[in-house]
Short mmCIF file of C-alpha atoms in Angstrom, two decimals:
data_model
loop_
_atom_site.label_atom_id
_atom_site.label_comp_id
_atom_site.label_asym_id
_atom_site.label_seq_id
_atom_site.Cartn_x
_atom_site.Cartn_y
_atom_site.Cartn_z
CA UNK U 1 11.68 24.03 -12.40
CA UNK U 2 10.69 20.77 -10.87
CA UNK U 3 9.30 20.60 -7.38
CA UNK U 4 11.65 19.26 -4.75
CA UNK U 5 10.11 16.10 -3.22
CA UNK U 6 10.88 14.40 0.05
CA UNK U 7 11.21 10.85 -1.45
CA UNK U 8 12.18 9.90 -5.05
CA UNK U 9 10.99 6.21 -5.10
CA UNK U 10 8.10 5.13 -3.01
CA UNK U 11 5.73 2.18 -2.49
CA UNK U 12 2.07 2.90 -1.97
CA UNK U 13 0.06 0.39 0.00
CA UNK U 14 -3.65 0.58 -1.13
CA UNK U 15 -6.14 -1.53 1.04
CA UNK U 16 -9.00 -3.29 -0.48
CA UNK U 17 -11.36 -1.25 1.68
CA UNK U 18 -10.20 1.92 0.07
CA UNK U 19 -11.15 0.64 -3.36
CA UNK U 20 -14.65 -0.28 -1.99
CA UNK U 21 -15.46 3.30 -1.19
CA UNK U 22 -18.87 3.71 0.46
CA UNK U 23 -20.05 0.34 -1.04
CA UNK U 24 -20.48 -2.52 1.20
CA UNK U 25 -18.60 -4.89 -1.20
CA UNK U 26 -16.53 -4.87 -4.38
CA UNK U 27 -14.85 -2.11 -6.32
CA UNK U 28 -16.06 1.47 -6.66
CA UNK U 29 -14.70 2.55 -10.11
CA UNK U 30 -14.90 6.14 -9.39
CA UNK U 31 -12.75 5.66 -6.19
CA UNK U 32 -10.19 3.63 -8.21
CA UNK U 33 -10.03 6.37 -10.77
CA UNK U 34 -9.51 9.04 -8.17
CA UNK U 35 -6.70 7.04 -6.62
CA UNK U 36 -5.15 6.71 -10.08
CA UNK U 37 -5.27 10.46 -10.47
CA UNK U 38 -3.53 10.96 -7.20
CA UNK U 39 -0.90 8.58 -8.39
CA UNK U 40 -0.59 10.56 -11.68
CA UNK U 41 -0.21 13.83 -9.68
CA UNK U 42 2.61 12.23 -7.62
CA UNK U 43 4.40 10.97 -10.87
CA UNK U 44 4.29 14.47 -12.22
CA UNK U 45 6.59 15.40 -9.34
CA UNK U 46 9.21 13.03 -10.68
CA UNK U 47 8.50 10.22 -8.14
CA UNK U 48 8.82 6.55 -9.03
CA UNK U 49 5.82 4.65 -7.59
CA UNK U 50 5.06 0.95 -6.99
CA UNK U 51 1.81 -0.32 -5.34
CA UNK U 52 0.80 -3.17 -3.17
CA UNK U 53 -2.97 -3.68 -3.20
CA UNK U 54 -4.96 -5.65 -0.54
CA UNK U 55 -8.18 -7.66 -1.09
CA UNK U 56 -10.36 -7.00 2.06
CA UNK U 57 -13.11 -5.52 -0.15
CA UNK U 58 -13.66 -8.96 -1.71
CA UNK U 59 -12.37 -11.65 0.69
CA UNK U 60 -10.46 -12.05 3.95
CA UNK U 61 -8.77 -15.33 4.81
CA UNK U 62 -8.95 -14.70 8.52
CA UNK U 63 -12.73 -14.56 8.21
CA UNK U 64 -12.74 -18.14 6.95
CA UNK U 65 -10.40 -19.35 9.95
CA UNK U 66 -12.61 -17.53 12.47
CA UNK U 67 -15.60 -19.55 11.40
CA UNK U 68 -13.68 -22.89 11.59
CA UNK U 69 -12.53 -22.94 7.95
CA UNK U 70 -8.99 -23.75 6.68
CA UNK U 71 -6.74 -20.73 7.10
CA UNK U 72 -4.34 -21.67 4.23
CA UNK U 73 -7.20 -21.99 1.78
CA UNK U 74 -8.81 -18.85 3.03
CA UNK U 75 -5.59 -16.90 2.57
CA UNK U 76 -5.09 -18.21 -0.91
CA UNK U 77 -8.58 -17.08 -1.79
CA UNK U 78 -7.68 -13.63 -0.27
CA UNK U 79 -4.55 -13.52 -2.55
CA UNK U 80 -6.81 -14.08 -5.58
CA UNK U 81 -8.96 -11.07 -4.45
CA UNK U 82 -5.86 -8.89 -4.56
CA UNK U 83 -5.29 -9.83 -8.22
CA UNK U 84 -8.80 -8.69 -9.02
CA UNK U 85 -8.17 -5.31 -7.34
CA UNK U 86 -4.79 -4.94 -8.95
CA UNK U 87 -6.33 -5.46 -12.44
CA UNK U 88 -8.94 -2.83 -11.67
CA UNK U 89 -6.38 -0.40 -10.53
CA UNK U 90 -4.19 -1.01 -13.52
CA UNK U 91 -7.25 -0.31 -15.67
CA UNK U 92 -7.88 3.10 -13.91
CA UNK U 93 -4.22 3.96 -14.44
CA UNK U 94 -4.04 3.08 -18.10
CA UNK U 95 -7.37 5.03 -18.80
CA UNK U 96 -5.46 8.28 -17.92
CA UNK U 97 -2.35 7.39 -19.96
CA UNK U 98 -0.18 5.81 -17.23
CA UNK U 99 1.83 2.68 -18.22
CA UNK U 100 1.18 0.18 -15.38
CA UNK U 101 1.97 -3.48 -15.02
CA UNK U 102 0.53 -6.17 -12.67
CA UNK U 103 3.05 -8.63 -11.10
CA UNK U 104 1.55 -11.50 -9.12
CA UNK U 105 3.29 -13.62 -6.47
CA UNK U 106 0.96 -16.46 -7.68
CA UNK U 107 1.74 -17.31 -11.30
CA UNK U 108 -1.16 -16.87 -13.53
CA UNK U 109 0.53 -16.02 -16.85
CA UNK U 110 -2.80 -15.72 -18.80
CA UNK U 111 -3.83 -12.72 -16.60
CA UNK U 112 -0.51 -11.01 -15.52
CA UNK U 113 3.21 -11.32 -15.14
CA UNK U 114 4.72 -13.33 -12.37
CA UNK U 115 6.70 -11.41 -9.76
CA UNK U 116 10.43 -11.47 -9.51
CA UNK U 117 12.55 -8.65 -8.27
CA UNK U 118 14.58 -8.28 -11.38
CA UNK U 119 11.43 -8.09 -13.57
CA UNK U 120 9.83 -5.49 -11.13
CA UNK U 121 12.99 -3.29 -11.26
CA UNK U 122 13.20 -3.55 -15.02
CA UNK U 123 9.68 -2.34 -15.29
CA UNK U 124 10.31 0.49 -12.86
CA UNK U 125 13.38 1.60 -14.75
CA UNK U 126 11.22 1.99 -17.86
CA UNK U 127 8.96 4.31 -15.95
CA UNK U 128 6.12 1.99 -15.33
CA UNK U 129 3.94 1.83 -12.21
CA UNK U 130 4.44 -1.73 -10.93
CA UNK U 131 1.41 -3.15 -9.09
CA UNK U 132 2.14 -6.11 -6.77
CA UNK U 133 -0.60 -8.66 -6.34
CA UNK U 134 -1.03 -12.01 -4.58
CA UNK U 135 0.49 -10.73 -1.25
CA UNK U 136 3.74 -12.52 -0.54
CA UNK U 137 2.49 -15.60 -2.18
CA UNK U 138 2.31 -17.43 1.21
CA UNK U 139 -0.47 -17.94 3.73
CA UNK U 140 -0.29 -16.32 7.23
CA UNK U 141 1.11 -13.04 5.87
CA UNK U 142 -0.87 -9.91 5.48
CA UNK U 143 -0.58 -7.56 2.44
CA UNK U 144 1.01 -5.09 4.92
CA UNK U 145 3.85 -7.61 5.12
CA UNK U 146 3.85 -7.86 1.45
CA UNK U 147 4.17 -3.99 1.20
CA UNK U 148 7.23 -3.98 3.56
CA UNK U 149 8.79 -6.92 1.76
CA UNK U 150 8.23 -5.39 -1.80
CA UNK U 151 9.48 -1.98 -0.50
CA UNK U 152 12.69 -3.48 0.69
CA UNK U 153 13.11 -5.44 -2.59
CA UNK U 154 12.48 -2.32 -4.72
CA UNK U 155 14.84 -0.28 -2.60
CA UNK U 156 12.28 2.54 -2.00
CA UNK U 157 12.91 5.73 0.11
CA UNK U 158 9.53 5.37 2.02
CA UNK U 159 6.61 3.12 2.36
CA UNK U 160 3.22 5.07 2.09
CA UNK U 161 0.31 3.37 3.82
CA UNK U 162 -3.01 4.84 2.77
CA UNK U 163 -5.48 4.42 5.60
CA UNK U 164 -9.04 5.60 6.55
CA UNK U 165 -7.71 8.34 8.78
CA UNK U 166 -4.99 11.02 8.43
CA UNK U 167 -2.22 9.45 10.40
CA UNK U 168 -1.47 7.16 13.50
CA UNK U 169 -3.58 7.58 16.65
CA UNK U 170 -3.32 6.06 20.06
CA UNK U 171 -6.75 4.51 19.37
CA UNK U 172 -9.48 4.44 16.67
CA UNK U 173 -10.44 8.12 16.44
CA UNK U 174 -13.85 7.24 15.05
CA UNK U 175 -14.76 5.37 18.25
CA UNK U 176 -12.40 7.40 20.58
CA UNK U 177 -12.65 11.06 19.81
CA UNK U 178 -10.05 11.89 22.36
CA UNK U 179 -7.45 9.69 20.85
CA UNK U 180 -3.89 11.19 20.47
CA UNK U 181 -2.68 11.77 16.99
CA UNK U 182 1.06 11.37 16.40
CA UNK U 183 3.14 13.43 14.05
CA UNK U 184 6.31 11.33 14.38
CA UNK U 185 7.21 8.01 15.69
CA UNK U 186 10.09 5.52 15.58
CA UNK U 187 9.41 1.93 14.52
CA UNK U 188 10.15 0.75 18.03
CA UNK U 189 7.63 3.15 19.45
CA UNK U 190 4.98 1.71 17.03
CA UNK U 191 5.87 -1.75 18.21
CA UNK U 192 6.08 -1.06 21.84
CA UNK U 193 2.87 0.89 22.03
CA UNK U 194 1.05 -1.74 20.14
CA UNK U 195 -0.21 0.67 17.49
CA UNK U 196 -2.28 -1.18 15.03
CA UNK U 197 -1.38 0.73 11.87
CA UNK U 198 0.42 -2.34 10.32
CA UNK U 199 1.18 -5.67 11.55
CA UNK U 200 4.26 -6.47 13.69
CA UNK U 201 6.14 -8.32 10.97
CA UNK U 202 5.62 -5.35 8.55
CA UNK U 203 6.91 -2.69 10.95
CA UNK U 204 9.91 -4.93 11.92
CA UNK U 205 10.90 -5.51 8.34
CA UNK U 206 10.57 -1.77 7.57
CA UNK U 207 12.77 -1.06 10.68
CA UNK U 208 15.35 -3.59 9.78
CA UNK U 209 15.73 -2.13 6.31
CA UNK U 210 15.53 1.53 7.51
CA UNK U 211 12.50 2.34 5.46
CA UNK U 212 10.32 5.16 6.75
CA UNK U 213 6.47 4.43 6.91
CA UNK U 214 4.27 7.44 6.04
CA UNK U 215 0.63 7.04 7.19
CA UNK U 216 -1.90 9.25 5.56
CA UNK U 217 -5.60 9.23 4.53
CA UNK U 218 -6.19 7.61 1.22
CA UNK U 219 -9.43 9.42 0.93
CA UNK U 220 -8.01 12.97 0.89
CA UNK U 221 -7.77 13.95 -2.88
CA UNK U 222 -4.34 15.22 -3.60
CA UNK U 223 -3.03 14.31 -0.24
CA UNK U 224 -0.42 11.85 -1.59
CA UNK U 225 1.33 14.38 -3.81
CA UNK U 226 1.01 17.09 -1.16
CA UNK U 227 2.90 14.94 1.41
CA UNK U 228 5.67 14.19 -1.22
CA UNK U 229 5.98 17.86 -1.70
CA UNK U 230 6.57 18.47 1.89
CA UNK U 231 3.08 19.48 2.98
CA UNK U 232 0.02 17.50 3.58
CA UNK U 233 -1.08 15.66 6.76
CA UNK U 234 0.59 12.43 7.79
CA UNK U 235 2.38 10.53 10.53
CA UNK U 236 5.99 9.62 9.69
CA UNK U 237 7.56 6.49 11.32
CA UNK U 238 11.28 6.84 11.11
CA UNK U 239 14.44 6.14 13.02
#
């Protein structure tokens, strides 16, 4: 008998920093493989999964702007970094027998397919894990915004944000041990309290499309499937 799950179709946001692991830069293949196994466990529950991947382990456009460089060019470089990460994650998934495809918001047909909603939905209907790269394809938008946008386009039941901690806190628990951890919040509470789990545009877009945001630790092995099964540890943002 199949396990009853909380959400049947989800989008998982994986940050570039998560793929970096304990390294100072780049991709830790062991971490990518572990995340792939977590995705595999979730798929065995019957959950359809798509992914948006960040690029902060390789390059951040805002870092260029902060040093007087051109923000548009910097963001474009950051978008290319997400493609590298998406290809790495696809490799980790295919190694364990999961059919996965990378769709980029920036056309590069020699490397991966270009994004369109219809193509993405067609791949999902065939049971593939769809990995979205290239952010939104536009500068000045974060990959969190890309995650909320793709979540809306895919019609998911929830947006899972894998972070460095096990939910949303009133402040960074690593530097503020007395920070309050929240079990449940509304989208408006996240915005009004200025909680920095996702950027304002991403939270607002999720709110407008009535998409719950589930914030959990990407580093807890098995945590993704546990939350989908009704357990685990996470903060749920929902109206």
